[in-house]
mmCIF file of C-alpha atoms and ligand atoms in Angstrom:
data_model
loop_
_atom_site.group_PDB
_atom_site.id
_atom_site.type_symbol
_atom_site.label_atom_id
_atom_site.label_comp_id
_atom_site.label_asym_id
_atom_site.label_seq_id
_atom_site.Cartn_x
_atom_site.Cartn_y
_atom_site.Cartn_z
ATOM 1 C CA MET A 806 -12.807 -12.831 -53.536
ATOM 2 C CA LYS A 807 -14.684 -9.740 -52.038
ATOM 3 C CA ILE A 808 -17.099 -9.648 -48.949
ATOM 4 C CA ASP A 809 -19.781 -6.949 -49.683
ATOM 5 C CA ARG A 810 -21.174 -6.866 -46.105
ATOM 6 C CA LEU A 811 -19.897 -7.939 -42.651
ATOM 7 C CA ASP A 812 -21.950 -8.417 -39.615
ATOM 8 C CA LEU A 813 -20.263 -8.513 -36.231
ATOM 9 C CA GLU A 814 -21.821 -8.941 -32.633
ATOM 10 C CA GLY A 815 -20.329 -9.392 -29.301
ATOM 11 C CA PHE A 816 -16.762 -9.498 -30.954
ATOM 12 C CA ARG A 817 -14.100 -8.994 -28.500
ATOM 13 C CA ASN A 818 -14.184 -4.717 -27.988
ATOM 14 C CA ILE A 819 -17.039 -4.854 -30.933
ATOM 15 C CA LYS A 820 -20.728 -4.651 -29.464
ATOM 16 C CA THR A 821 -22.257 -4.140 -32.760
ATOM 17 C CA LEU A 822 -20.458 -3.822 -35.916
ATOM 18 C CA SER A 823 -22.082 -3.682 -39.868
ATOM 19 C CA VAL A 824 -20.053 -2.428 -42.637
ATOM 20 C CA ALA A 825 -20.066 -2.745 -46.394
ATOM 21 C CA PRO A 826 -16.407 -2.490 -47.636
ATOM 22 C CA CYS A 827 -15.379 -0.905 -51.114
ATOM 23 C CA GLU A 828 -13.889 -3.547 -53.528
ATOM 24 C CA THR A 829 -10.536 -2.053 -53.611
ATOM 25 C CA VAL A 830 -8.563 -0.461 -50.553
ATOM 26 C CA ASN A 831 -10.634 -0.403 -47.541
ATOM 27 C CA ILE A 832 -8.380 1.857 -45.139
ATOM 28 C CA ILE A 833 -9.425 1.061 -40.856
ATOM 29 C CA TYR A 834 -7.601 4.020 -38.774
ATOM 30 C CA GLY A 835 -7.810 5.032 -35.476
ATOM 31 C CA ASP A 836 -5.702 5.275 -32.097
ATOM 32 C CA ASN A 837 -4.555 2.556 -30.080
ATOM 33 C CA ALA A 838 -6.471 0.079 -28.710
ATOM 34 C CA GLN A 839 -9.627 0.694 -30.326
ATOM 35 C CA GLY A 840 -10.327 -2.270 -32.503
ATOM 36 C CA LYS A 841 -8.983 -2.208 -35.673
ATOM 37 C CA THR A 842 -6.696 -5.602 -35.386
ATOM 38 C CA ASN A 843 -10.070 -7.077 -33.650
ATOM 39 C CA LEU A 844 -11.976 -6.224 -37.149
ATOM 40 C CA LEU A 845 -9.178 -7.916 -38.882
ATOM 41 C CA GLU A 846 -9.339 -10.926 -36.782
ATOM 42 C CA ALA A 847 -12.770 -11.366 -37.570
ATOM 43 C CA ILE A 848 -12.659 -11.323 -41.324
ATOM 44 C CA TRP A 849 -9.618 -14.038 -41.132
ATOM 45 C CA LEU A 850 -11.361 -16.025 -38.891
ATOM 46 C CA LEU A 851 -13.804 -16.483 -42.433
ATOM 47 C CA SER A 852 -10.978 -18.281 -43.541
ATOM 48 C CA GLY A 853 -11.740 -21.333 -41.189
ATOM 49 C CA ALA A 854 -8.272 -20.428 -39.829
ATOM 50 C CA LYS A 855 -7.286 -20.117 -36.511
ATOM 51 C CA SER A 856 -6.382 -16.769 -35.099
ATOM 52 C CA PHE A 857 -3.567 -15.166 -36.323
ATOM 53 C CA ARG A 858 -2.849 -14.365 -33.008
ATOM 54 C CA GLY A 859 -3.136 -17.163 -31.366
ATOM 55 C CA ALA A 860 -5.935 -16.448 -29.297
ATOM 56 C CA LYS A 861 -8.491 -18.906 -28.680
ATOM 57 C CA ASP A 862 -12.427 -19.220 -29.092
ATOM 58 C CA ALA A 863 -13.065 -17.975 -25.866
ATOM 59 C CA GLU A 864 -11.354 -14.730 -25.768
ATOM 60 C CA PHE A 865 -13.524 -13.108 -29.089
ATOM 61 C CA VAL A 866 -16.390 -13.201 -26.681
ATOM 62 C CA ARG A 867 -16.789 -9.446 -25.673
ATOM 63 C CA PHE A 868 -16.290 -9.213 -21.716
ATOM 64 C CA GLY A 869 -19.675 -9.661 -19.847
ATOM 65 C CA GLU A 870 -21.465 -11.065 -22.992
ATOM 66 C CA SER A 871 -22.218 -14.586 -23.840
ATOM 67 C CA ARG A 872 -21.843 -15.119 -27.184
ATOM 68 C CA ALA A 873 -20.241 -13.632 -30.442
ATOM 69 C CA CYS A 874 -21.124 -14.061 -33.602
ATOM 70 C CA ILE A 875 -19.167 -12.843 -37.321
ATOM 71 C CA GLU A 876 -21.668 -12.683 -40.725
ATOM 72 C CA ALA A 877 -20.486 -11.883 -44.024
ATOM 73 C CA VAL A 878 -21.967 -12.281 -47.416
ATOM 74 C CA PHE A 879 -18.991 -12.149 -49.977
ATOM 75 C CA GLN A 880 -18.927 -12.986 -53.965
ATOM 76 C CA CYS A 881 -16.829 -15.930 -54.770
ATOM 77 C CA GLY A 882 -16.909 -18.508 -58.075
ATOM 78 C CA GLY A 883 -18.934 -15.732 -59.603
ATOM 79 C CA ARG A 884 -21.712 -15.731 -57.133
ATOM 80 C CA GLU A 885 -23.092 -14.534 -54.085
ATOM 81 C CA GLN A 886 -22.133 -16.690 -50.811
ATOM 82 C CA THR A 887 -22.845 -16.344 -46.634
ATOM 83 C CA SER A 888 -21.225 -17.151 -44.194
ATOM 84 C CA LYS A 889 -21.752 -17.219 -40.386
ATOM 85 C CA ILE A 890 -19.869 -17.960 -37.174
ATOM 86 C CA LEU A 891 -21.642 -18.512 -33.869
ATOM 87 C CA LEU A 892 -19.354 -18.611 -30.717
ATOM 88 C CA ASP A 893 -21.230 -19.349 -27.677
ATOM 89 C CA GLY A 894 -19.218 -21.733 -25.767
ATOM 90 C CA LYS A 895 -18.900 -23.925 -28.858
ATOM 91 C CA LYS A 896 -18.385 -23.172 -32.433
ATOM 92 C CA THR A 897 -20.884 -23.290 -35.240
ATOM 93 C CA ALA A 898 -20.218 -22.367 -38.713
ATOM 94 C CA TRP A 899 -22.877 -21.945 -41.639
ATOM 95 C CA LEU A 900 -22.059 -21.857 -45.215
ATOM 96 C CA ASN A 901 -24.492 -20.490 -47.458
ATOM 97 C CA ASP A 902 -27.051 -21.179 -44.336
ATOM 98 C CA ILE A 903 -26.437 -24.926 -44.458
ATOM 99 C CA LYS A 904 -24.436 -25.747 -41.194
ATOM 100 C CA LYS A 905 -20.895 -27.228 -41.194
ATOM 101 C CA ASP A 906 -19.832 -29.442 -38.979
ATOM 102 C CA SER A 907 -16.444 -27.248 -38.520
ATOM 103 C CA VAL A 908 -15.160 -23.882 -40.105
ATOM 104 C CA THR A 909 -12.703 -25.865 -41.855
ATOM 105 C CA ALA A 910 -15.484 -26.124 -44.511
ATOM 106 C CA PHE A 911 -14.550 -22.307 -45.219
ATOM 107 C CA ALA A 912 -11.442 -23.277 -46.491
ATOM 108 C CA GLY A 913 -10.494 -22.821 -49.956
ATOM 109 C CA ILE A 914 -13.882 -21.357 -50.209
ATOM 110 C CA PHE A 915 -13.504 -17.453 -48.504
ATOM 111 C CA THR A 916 -9.987 -17.090 -48.955
ATOM 112 C CA ALA A 917 -7.656 -14.391 -47.381
ATOM 113 C CA VAL A 918 -3.879 -13.661 -46.643
ATOM 114 C CA VAL A 919 -2.968 -11.754 -43.491
ATOM 115 C CA PHE A 920 0.022 -10.046 -42.214
ATOM 116 C CA SER A 921 0.202 -8.817 -39.133
ATOM 117 C CA PRO A 922 3.603 -7.385 -36.987
ATOM 118 C CA SER A 923 3.890 -10.968 -35.236
ATOM 119 C CA HIS A 924 4.515 -11.984 -38.749
ATOM 120 C CA LEU A 925 7.754 -10.767 -39.324
ATOM 121 C CA GLY A 926 9.504 -14.022 -37.051
ATOM 122 C CA LEU A 927 9.121 -15.529 -40.648
ATOM 123 C CA VAL A 928 12.732 -13.404 -41.205
ATOM 124 C CA LYS A 929 13.552 -12.717 -37.743
ATOM 125 C CA ASP A 930 12.980 -15.886 -35.988
ATOM 126 C CA GLY A 931 14.308 -19.903 -36.779
ATOM 127 C CA PRO A 932 13.535 -22.124 -39.574
ATOM 128 C CA ALA A 933 10.536 -23.425 -38.289
ATOM 129 C CA GLY A 934 7.737 -20.813 -38.808
ATOM 130 C CA ARG A 935 9.257 -20.813 -42.487
ATOM 131 C CA ARG A 936 8.909 -24.045 -43.197
ATOM 132 C CA LYS A 937 5.235 -23.872 -41.900
ATOM 133 C CA PHE A 938 4.857 -20.811 -44.307
ATOM 134 C CA LEU A 939 5.799 -22.886 -47.341
ATOM 135 C CA ASP A 940 3.768 -26.224 -46.158
ATOM 136 C CA THR A 941 0.413 -23.772 -45.147
ATOM 137 C CA SER A 942 0.840 -22.039 -48.809
ATOM 138 C CA ILE A 943 1.066 -25.464 -50.356
ATOM 139 C CA CYS A 944 -1.626 -27.176 -48.644
ATOM 140 C CA GLN A 945 -4.049 -24.664 -49.974
ATOM 141 C CA ILE A 946 -2.927 -24.987 -53.522
ATOM 142 C CA THR A 947 -2.160 -29.037 -53.414
ATOM 143 C CA PRO A 948 -4.705 -30.395 -50.726
ATOM 144 C CA ARG A 949 -2.756 -33.820 -50.996
ATOM 145 C CA TYR A 950 0.291 -32.258 -49.470
ATOM 146 C CA ILE A 951 -1.436 -32.093 -46.231
ATOM 147 C CA GLY A 952 -1.941 -35.979 -46.195
ATOM 148 C CA MET A 953 2.112 -36.237 -47.143
ATOM 149 C CA ILE A 954 3.295 -34.072 -44.069
ATOM 150 C CA GLY A 955 1.005 -35.618 -41.688
ATOM 151 C CA GLN A 956 2.508 -39.042 -42.724
ATOM 152 C CA TYR A 957 6.220 -37.786 -42.512
ATOM 153 C CA GLN A 958 5.729 -36.211 -39.190
ATOM 154 C CA ARG A 959 4.420 -40.040 -38.068
ATOM 155 C CA ILE A 960 7.226 -41.563 -40.178
ATOM 156 C CA LEU A 961 9.846 -39.296 -38.532
ATOM 157 C CA LEU A 962 8.356 -39.830 -34.874
ATOM 158 C CA GLN A 963 8.948 -43.798 -35.807
ATOM 159 C CA ARG A 964 12.141 -43.564 -36.957
ATOM 160 C CA ASN A 965 13.226 -41.366 -33.534
ATOM 161 C CA THR A 966 11.518 -43.872 -31.531
ATOM 162 C CA LEU A 967 13.291 -46.764 -32.884
ATOM 163 C CA LEU A 968 16.876 -44.929 -32.674
ATOM 164 C CA LYS A 969 16.396 -44.411 -28.742
ATOM 165 C CA ASP A 970 14.947 -47.964 -28.774
ATOM 166 C CA ILE A 971 18.187 -49.608 -30.607
ATOM 167 C CA SER A 972 20.512 -48.002 -27.274
ATOM 168 C CA TYR A 973 18.632 -50.715 -25.119
ATOM 169 C CA ALA A 974 17.795 -53.413 -27.925
ATOM 170 C CA PRO A 975 20.468 -53.686 -30.630
ATOM 171 C CA ASP A 976 18.589 -56.169 -32.276
ATOM 172 C CA LEU A 977 15.891 -53.372 -33.859
ATOM 173 C CA MET A 978 18.641 -52.291 -35.673
ATOM 174 C CA ASP A 979 17.832 -54.628 -38.596
ATOM 175 C CA THR A 980 14.875 -52.679 -39.054
ATOM 176 C CA ILE A 981 16.242 -49.060 -39.473
ATOM 177 C CA GLY A 982 16.387 -49.820 -43.184
ATOM 178 C CA VAL A 983 12.872 -49.870 -43.679
ATOM 179 C CA TRP A 984 12.340 -46.617 -41.992
ATOM 180 C CA ASP A 985 15.006 -44.659 -43.754
ATOM 181 C CA GLU A 986 13.926 -45.928 -47.027
ATOM 182 C CA LYS A 987 10.490 -44.829 -46.263
ATOM 183 C CA LEU A 988 11.507 -41.183 -44.641
ATOM 184 C CA ALA A 989 13.742 -40.722 -47.531
ATOM 185 C CA VAL A 990 10.895 -41.406 -50.212
ATOM 186 C CA LEU A 991 8.365 -39.280 -48.653
ATOM 187 C CA GLY A 992 10.889 -37.085 -47.674
ATOM 188 C CA GLY A 993 12.360 -36.335 -51.327
ATOM 189 C CA ALA A 994 8.929 -35.574 -52.616
ATOM 190 C CA ILE A 995 8.393 -33.049 -50.102
ATOM 191 C CA ILE A 996 11.099 -31.291 -50.788
ATOM 192 C CA ARG A 997 10.571 -31.460 -54.512
ATOM 193 C CA MET A 998 7.567 -29.822 -53.775
ATOM 194 C CA ARG A 999 8.553 -27.390 -51.579
ATOM 195 C CA MET A 1000 11.286 -26.397 -54.110
ATOM 196 C CA GLU A 1001 9.284 -26.159 -57.213
ATOM 197 C CA TYR A 1002 6.507 -23.661 -55.138
ATOM 198 C CA THR A 1003 9.796 -21.498 -53.672
ATOM 199 C CA ARG A 1004 10.065 -20.903 -57.281
ATOM 200 C CA ARG A 1005 6.802 -19.923 -58.034
ATOM 201 C CA LEU A 1006 6.691 -17.889 -55.067
ATOM 202 C CA MET A 1007 10.214 -16.112 -55.663
ATOM 203 C CA LYS A 1008 9.221 -15.073 -59.270
ATOM 204 C CA GLU A 1009 5.979 -13.443 -57.671
ATOM 205 C CA ALA A 1010 7.480 -11.964 -54.543
ATOM 206 C CA GLN A 1011 10.726 -10.691 -56.725
ATOM 207 C CA ALA A 1012 8.100 -8.530 -58.660
ATOM 208 C CA ILE A 1013 6.216 -7.240 -55.727
ATOM 209 C CA TYR A 1014 9.947 -6.338 -53.699
ATOM 210 C CA ASN A 1015 11.225 -4.493 -56.883
ATOM 211 C CA GLY A 1016 7.990 -2.207 -56.679
ATOM 212 C CA ILE A 1017 8.112 -1.787 -52.800
ATOM 213 C CA SER A 1018 11.902 -0.820 -53.354
ATOM 214 C CA MET A 1019 11.716 1.114 -56.585
ATOM 215 C CA GLU A 1020 13.909 -1.329 -58.178
ATOM 216 C CA ARG A 1021 16.622 -0.345 -55.788
ATOM 217 C CA GLU A 1022 17.092 -3.821 -54.113
ATOM 218 C CA ALA A 1023 17.454 -7.209 -55.505
ATOM 219 C CA PHE A 1024 15.308 -9.961 -53.449
ATOM 220 C CA SER A 1025 15.913 -13.624 -53.660
ATOM 221 C CA LEU A 1026 14.459 -16.664 -52.487
ATOM 222 C CA PHE A 1027 15.941 -20.333 -51.642
ATOM 223 C CA TYR A 1028 15.117 -23.241 -50.622
ATOM 224 C CA ARG A 1029 17.848 -24.947 -48.377
ATOM 225 C CA PRO A 1030 17.972 -28.547 -47.774
ATOM 226 C CA PHE A 1031 19.884 -29.148 -44.562
ATOM 227 C CA GLY A 1032 23.308 -31.382 -44.858
ATOM 228 C CA LEU A 1033 22.203 -32.337 -48.789
ATOM 229 C CA SER A 1034 23.687 -30.439 -51.888
ATOM 230 C CA VAL A 1035 19.893 -30.855 -53.911
ATOM 231 C CA LYS A 1036 20.387 -28.971 -57.433
ATOM 232 C CA GLU A 1037 17.283 -27.364 -59.359
ATOM 233 C CA GLY A 1038 16.221 -29.429 -61.491
ATOM 234 C CA GLN A 1039 16.733 -32.683 -59.644
ATOM 235 C CA THR A 1040 13.504 -35.116 -59.605
ATOM 236 C CA GLN A 1041 12.298 -36.484 -56.502
ATOM 237 C CA GLU A 1042 13.302 -40.089 -56.851
ATOM 238 C CA GLU A 1043 17.054 -38.331 -57.112
ATOM 239 C CA ILE A 1044 16.286 -36.192 -53.903
ATOM 240 C CA ALA A 1045 15.283 -39.183 -51.827
ATOM 241 C CA VAL A 1046 18.460 -41.154 -53.225
ATOM 242 C CA GLN A 1047 20.571 -38.706 -52.103
ATOM 243 C CA LEU A 1048 18.456 -38.584 -48.721
ATOM 244 C CA ARG A 1049 18.504 -41.905 -47.990
ATOM 245 C CA GLU A 1050 22.486 -42.019 -48.747
ATOM 246 C CA THR A 1051 23.017 -39.439 -46.113
ATOM 247 C CA LEU A 1052 20.415 -41.052 -43.413
ATOM 248 C CA ILE A 1053 23.228 -43.972 -43.555
ATOM 249 C CA GLN A 1054 25.918 -41.830 -43.707
ATOM 250 C CA ASN A 1055 24.472 -40.346 -40.210
ATOM 251 C CA ARG A 1056 23.231 -43.134 -38.948
ATOM 252 C CA ALA A 1057 25.831 -43.162 -35.931
ATOM 253 C CA GLU A 1058 25.026 -39.612 -35.160
ATOM 254 C CA ASP A 1059 21.801 -40.193 -34.984
ATOM 255 C CA LEU A 1060 22.042 -43.312 -32.970
ATOM 256 C CA ARG A 1061 23.682 -40.857 -30.395
ATOM 257 C CA THR A 1062 21.291 -38.032 -30.039
ATOM 258 C CA GLY A 1063 18.030 -40.314 -30.538
ATOM 259 C CA ALA A 1064 17.102 -37.905 -33.148
ATOM 260 C CA THR A 1065 16.850 -37.465 -37.190
ATOM 261 C CA GLY A 1066 19.687 -34.969 -38.324
ATOM 262 C CA VAL A 1067 18.429 -34.845 -42.045
ATOM 263 C CA GLY A 1068 14.937 -34.202 -43.957
ATOM 264 C CA PRO A 1069 12.820 -31.523 -44.760
ATOM 265 C CA HIS A 1070 11.863 -31.434 -41.087
ATOM 266 C CA ARG A 1071 15.554 -29.541 -40.836
ATOM 267 C CA ASP A 1072 15.170 -27.647 -44.083
ATOM 268 C CA ASP A 1073 15.151 -23.971 -44.218
ATOM 269 C CA LEU A 1074 13.820 -21.296 -46.876
ATOM 270 C CA GLU A 1075 16.658 -18.665 -47.141
ATOM 271 C CA ILE A 1076 15.492 -15.005 -47.764
ATOM 272 C CA THR A 1077 18.176 -12.415 -49.145
ATOM 273 C CA ILE A 1078 18.618 -8.763 -50.355
ATOM 274 C CA ASP A 1079 21.433 -7.996 -52.700
ATOM 275 C CA SER A 1080 22.459 -11.575 -51.895
ATOM 276 C CA ARG A 1081 22.468 -10.855 -48.107
ATOM 277 C CA SER A 1082 20.588 -12.979 -45.513
ATOM 278 C CA VAL A 1083 17.442 -10.454 -44.562
ATOM 279 C CA ARG A 1084 17.522 -12.358 -41.214
ATOM 280 C CA ALA A 1085 21.197 -11.141 -40.435
ATOM 281 C CA PHE A 1086 21.422 -8.259 -42.081
ATOM 282 C CA GLY A 1087 18.282 -6.669 -43.317
ATOM 283 C CA SER A 1088 17.279 -3.143 -41.867
ATOM 284 C CA GLN A 1089 13.806 -2.834 -39.578
ATOM 285 C CA GLY A 1090 12.055 -1.934 -43.247
ATOM 286 C CA GLN A 1091 13.745 -4.530 -45.052
ATOM 287 C CA GLN A 1092 12.754 -7.315 -43.120
ATOM 288 C CA ARG A 1093 9.386 -5.757 -43.189
ATOM 289 C CA SER A 1094 8.861 -5.432 -47.055
ATOM 290 C CA SER A 1095 10.532 -8.957 -47.260
ATOM 291 C CA VAL A 1096 7.550 -10.258 -44.824
ATOM 292 C CA LEU A 1097 5.066 -8.292 -47.052
ATOM 293 C CA ALA A 1098 6.523 -9.489 -50.332
ATOM 294 C CA LEU A 1099 6.238 -13.099 -49.107
ATOM 295 C CA LYS A 1100 3.050 -12.350 -48.299
ATOM 296 C CA LEU A 1101 1.426 -10.738 -51.251
ATOM 297 C CA ALA A 1102 3.436 -13.249 -53.313
ATOM 298 C CA GLU A 1103 1.207 -15.670 -51.964
ATOM 299 C CA SER A 1104 -1.926 -14.142 -52.609
ATOM 300 C CA ARG A 1105 -1.192 -13.858 -56.057
ATOM 301 C CA CYS A 1106 0.145 -17.733 -56.203
ATOM 302 C CA ILE A 1107 -3.171 -19.012 -54.513
ATOM 303 C CA GLY A 1108 -5.215 -16.485 -56.921
ATOM 304 C CA GLU A 1109 -3.585 -17.627 -59.693
ATOM 305 C CA ILE A 1110 -4.564 -21.410 -58.835
ATOM 306 C CA LEU A 1111 -7.649 -21.083 -57.152
ATOM 307 C CA GLN A 1112 -8.829 -18.352 -59.674
ATOM 308 C CA GLU A 1113 -9.997 -16.441 -56.809
ATOM 309 C CA LYS A 1114 -7.666 -13.380 -55.402
ATOM 310 C CA PRO A 1115 -7.723 -14.060 -51.641
ATOM 311 C CA VAL A 1116 -9.080 -11.091 -49.567
ATOM 312 C CA ILE A 1117 -5.885 -9.145 -48.221
ATOM 313 C CA LEU A 1118 -5.373 -7.910 -44.513
ATOM 314 C CA LEU A 1119 -2.645 -5.908 -43.869
ATOM 315 C CA ASP A 1120 -2.594 -4.962 -39.825
ATOM 316 C CA ASP A 1121 -0.593 -1.915 -38.792
ATOM 317 C CA VAL A 1122 2.258 -2.547 -42.268
ATOM 318 C CA MET A 1123 2.784 1.492 -42.813
ATOM 319 C CA SER A 1124 5.126 2.241 -40.150
ATOM 320 C CA GLU A 1125 8.187 1.558 -40.571
ATOM 321 C CA LEU A 1126 8.143 1.824 -44.250
ATOM 322 C CA ASP A 1127 8.899 5.059 -46.000
ATOM 323 C CA GLN A 1128 6.613 7.132 -47.964
ATOM 324 C CA ASN A 1129 7.806 5.381 -51.444
ATOM 325 C CA ARG A 1130 7.180 1.858 -50.250
ATOM 326 C CA ARG A 1131 3.602 2.876 -48.908
ATOM 327 C CA GLU A 1132 2.389 4.128 -52.017
ATOM 328 C CA TYR A 1133 3.716 1.684 -54.184
ATOM 329 C CA LEU A 1134 1.732 -0.749 -51.786
ATOM 330 C CA LEU A 1135 -1.633 1.339 -51.683
ATOM 331 C CA ASN A 1136 -1.721 1.756 -55.490
ATOM 332 C CA HIS A 1137 -0.466 -1.410 -56.989
ATOM 333 C CA LEU A 1138 -2.269 -4.294 -55.439
ATOM 334 C CA THR A 1139 -5.160 -3.928 -58.321
ATOM 335 C CA GLY A 1140 -7.733 -6.598 -58.370
ATOM 336 C CA SER A 1141 -7.854 -7.746 -54.489
ATOM 337 C CA GLN A 1142 -10.031 -6.884 -51.720
ATOM 338 C CA ILE A 1143 -7.915 -4.928 -49.156
ATOM 339 C CA PHE A 1144 -7.618 -3.936 -45.536
ATOM 340 C CA ILE A 1145 -5.152 -2.163 -43.830
ATOM 341 C CA THR A 1146 -5.125 -1.030 -40.308
ATOM 342 C CA CYS A 1147 -3.174 2.022 -39.148
ATOM 343 C CA CYS A 1148 -2.897 4.771 -36.949
ATOM 344 C CA ASP A 1149 -2.251 7.664 -39.141
ATOM 345 C CA LYS A 1150 -4.479 8.406 -41.949
ATOM 346 C CA GLY A 1151 -2.080 11.063 -43.239
ATOM 347 C CA TYR A 1152 -0.431 8.125 -44.714
ATOM 348 C CA PHE A 1153 -3.507 7.972 -47.560
ATOM 349 C CA THR A 1154 -3.292 11.158 -48.789
ATOM 350 C CA ARG A 1155 -2.573 9.555 -52.082
ATOM 351 C CA LEU A 1156 -4.727 7.089 -52.214
ATOM 352 C CA GLU A 1157 -6.254 6.645 -55.280
ATOM 353 C CA GLY A 1158 -10.174 5.373 -54.894
ATOM 354 C CA GLY A 1159 -10.896 3.119 -51.745
ATOM 355 C CA ARG A 1160 -12.724 3.964 -48.662
ATOM 356 C CA VAL A 1161 -11.500 5.384 -45.363
ATOM 357 C CA PHE A 1162 -13.138 4.312 -42.515
ATOM 358 C CA ARG A 1163 -12.126 5.557 -38.434
ATOM 359 C CA MET A 1164 -12.554 2.743 -35.910
ATOM 360 C CA GLU A 1165 -13.261 4.123 -32.173
ATOM 361 C CA ASN A 1166 -14.061 2.326 -29.263
ATOM 362 C CA GLY A 1167 -15.164 -0.700 -31.304
ATOM 363 C CA MET A 1168 -17.143 1.646 -33.583
ATOM 364 C CA LEU A 1169 -16.481 2.043 -37.265
ATOM 365 C CA GLU A 1170 -17.551 5.302 -39.227
ATOM 366 C CA LEU A 1171 -17.131 5.746 -42.688
ATOM 367 C CA GLU A 1172 -15.209 8.997 -43.483
HETATM 368 P P1 LIG B 2503 -2.930 -0.955 -32.117
HETATM 369 O O1 LIG B 2503 -3.301 0.359 -32.726
HETATM 370 O O2 LIG B 2503 -2.745 -1.146 -30.601
HETATM 371 O O3 LIG B 2503 -3.006 -2.307 -32.534
HETATM 372 P P2 LIG B 2503 -5.988 -2.109 -32.322
HETATM 373 O O4 LIG B 2503 -6.785 -1.185 -32.612
HETATM 374 O O5 LIG B 2503 -5.578 -2.747 -33.101
HETATM 375 O O6 LIG B 2503 -5.066 -1.058 -31.761
HETATM 376 P P3 LIG B 2503 -7.457 -4.250 -31.220
HETATM 377 O O7 LIG B 2503 -6.093 -5.107 -30.693
HETATM 378 O O8 LIG B 2503 -8.212 -4.575 -31.889
HETATM 379 O O9 LIG B 2503 -6.791 -2.369 -30.791
HETATM 380 O O10 LIG B 2503 -7.476 -4.445 -29.425
HETATM 381 C C1 LIG B 2503 -8.626 -3.041 -29.080
HETATM 382 C C2 LIG B 2503 -9.232 -3.662 -27.789
HETATM 383 O O11 LIG B 2503 -9.648 -4.940 -27.607
HETATM 384 C C3 LIG B 2503 -8.282 -3.600 -26.625
HETATM 385 O O12 LIG B 2503 -8.226 -2.814 -25.444
HETATM 386 C C4 LIG B 2503 -8.745 -4.869 -25.880
HETATM 387 O O13 LIG B 2503 -8.259 -4.819 -24.353
HETATM 388 C C5 LIG B 2503 -10.210 -4.990 -26.691
HETATM 389 N N1 LIG B 2503 -10.173 -6.529 -26.124
HETATM 390 C C6 LIG B 2503 -9.678 -7.763 -26.467
HETATM 391 N N2 LIG B 2503 -10.457 -8.656 -26.303
HETATM 392 C C7 LIG B 2503 -11.897 -8.139 -25.656
HETATM 393 C C8 LIG B 2503 -12.780 -9.124 -25.391
HETATM 394 N N3 LIG B 2503 -12.936 -10.449 -25.434
HETATM 395 N N4 LIG B 2503 -13.821 -7.824 -24.653
HETATM 396 C C9 LIG B 2503 -13.701 -6.986 -24.770
HETATM 397 N N5 LIG B 2503 -13.063 -6.150 -25.057
HETATM 398 C C10 LIG B 2503 -11.540 -6.677 -25.589
HETATM 399 MG MG1 LIG B 2504 -3.947 -3.411 -33.850
#
């Protein structure tokens, strides 16, 4: 996946911008509030996803203007393709000049991985973000997983509603076994898939983290099914049996709280360095390096499966990383097109190849 050309119009503080990035590392540097993250955000939108800053469509349109446009020419699947998004109160998308119902049509065609400071929540915050990270990645690789997650959420909601209803209609107790069974079967399959993906992700993330830390620190990932003791080689059926038994054992507690206490909706992905939780004990640099390793590992997993390496967008990753870590990052991400933003171009004196651009007041200039 390589962007040959990118054109923006009226996007955030960018009036017009036209750039031909190189196919390796593209550095975008400049002072604060000049439009560096805005540029990455525009590229990210071409993947069909929502803003990584949680922005609404209307916020993308430049103040005082009525429309914003993002256009790209990119290489994918061995041929040149084009995509265009127009935001003018509504959102219209074109892929190779054919109008699409929604930007989700770009998913799986224009693929990208983004790291921004907001993603540090992946290690710092609670397990929900980590489950979402796993689920989003697995969805890109195995599209039927999207339906599985949706169905699981529906079953969970039904079971929780039933738990509450039983308090004033005890007869309903007869039906809970049906929901336990459904939840366990689907839950077992989801846990198995997440464990398998975690193993795959860990292999890549360990190699990347080893490089970032000059082999001084050992990085590991563990999928932790909440309240179950699942072993690595267990099948989805075996996990389902265990989950169902635990649901039955915990029923009294579930009835009391009106919520389902075990299942993949409670699980976590534990991230450790030298066998200690990064969340509890990691330094800022280690936490940042861990998220980076996860994100870059994700891009490798997706690249391997889709046979196309996603574009990598790194927003402000350099601060808090020491010189060794920065150098590794810059010179070992071969084969992917990368966009990195930062305030200080001094970080890049040892960049081999690549292109450096300066962003000032929404205008981009090649150095
Ligand atoms: P930093 O180094 O601080 O991260 P940055 O170069 O990444 O800075 P951006 O986040 O890209 O900065 O934002 C640049 C500017 O864009 C901000 O000053 C913001 O007010 C402005 N901006 C955001 N949305 C719009 C919009 N819709 N119209 C015009 N300007 C906007
Ligand atoms: Mg920024």
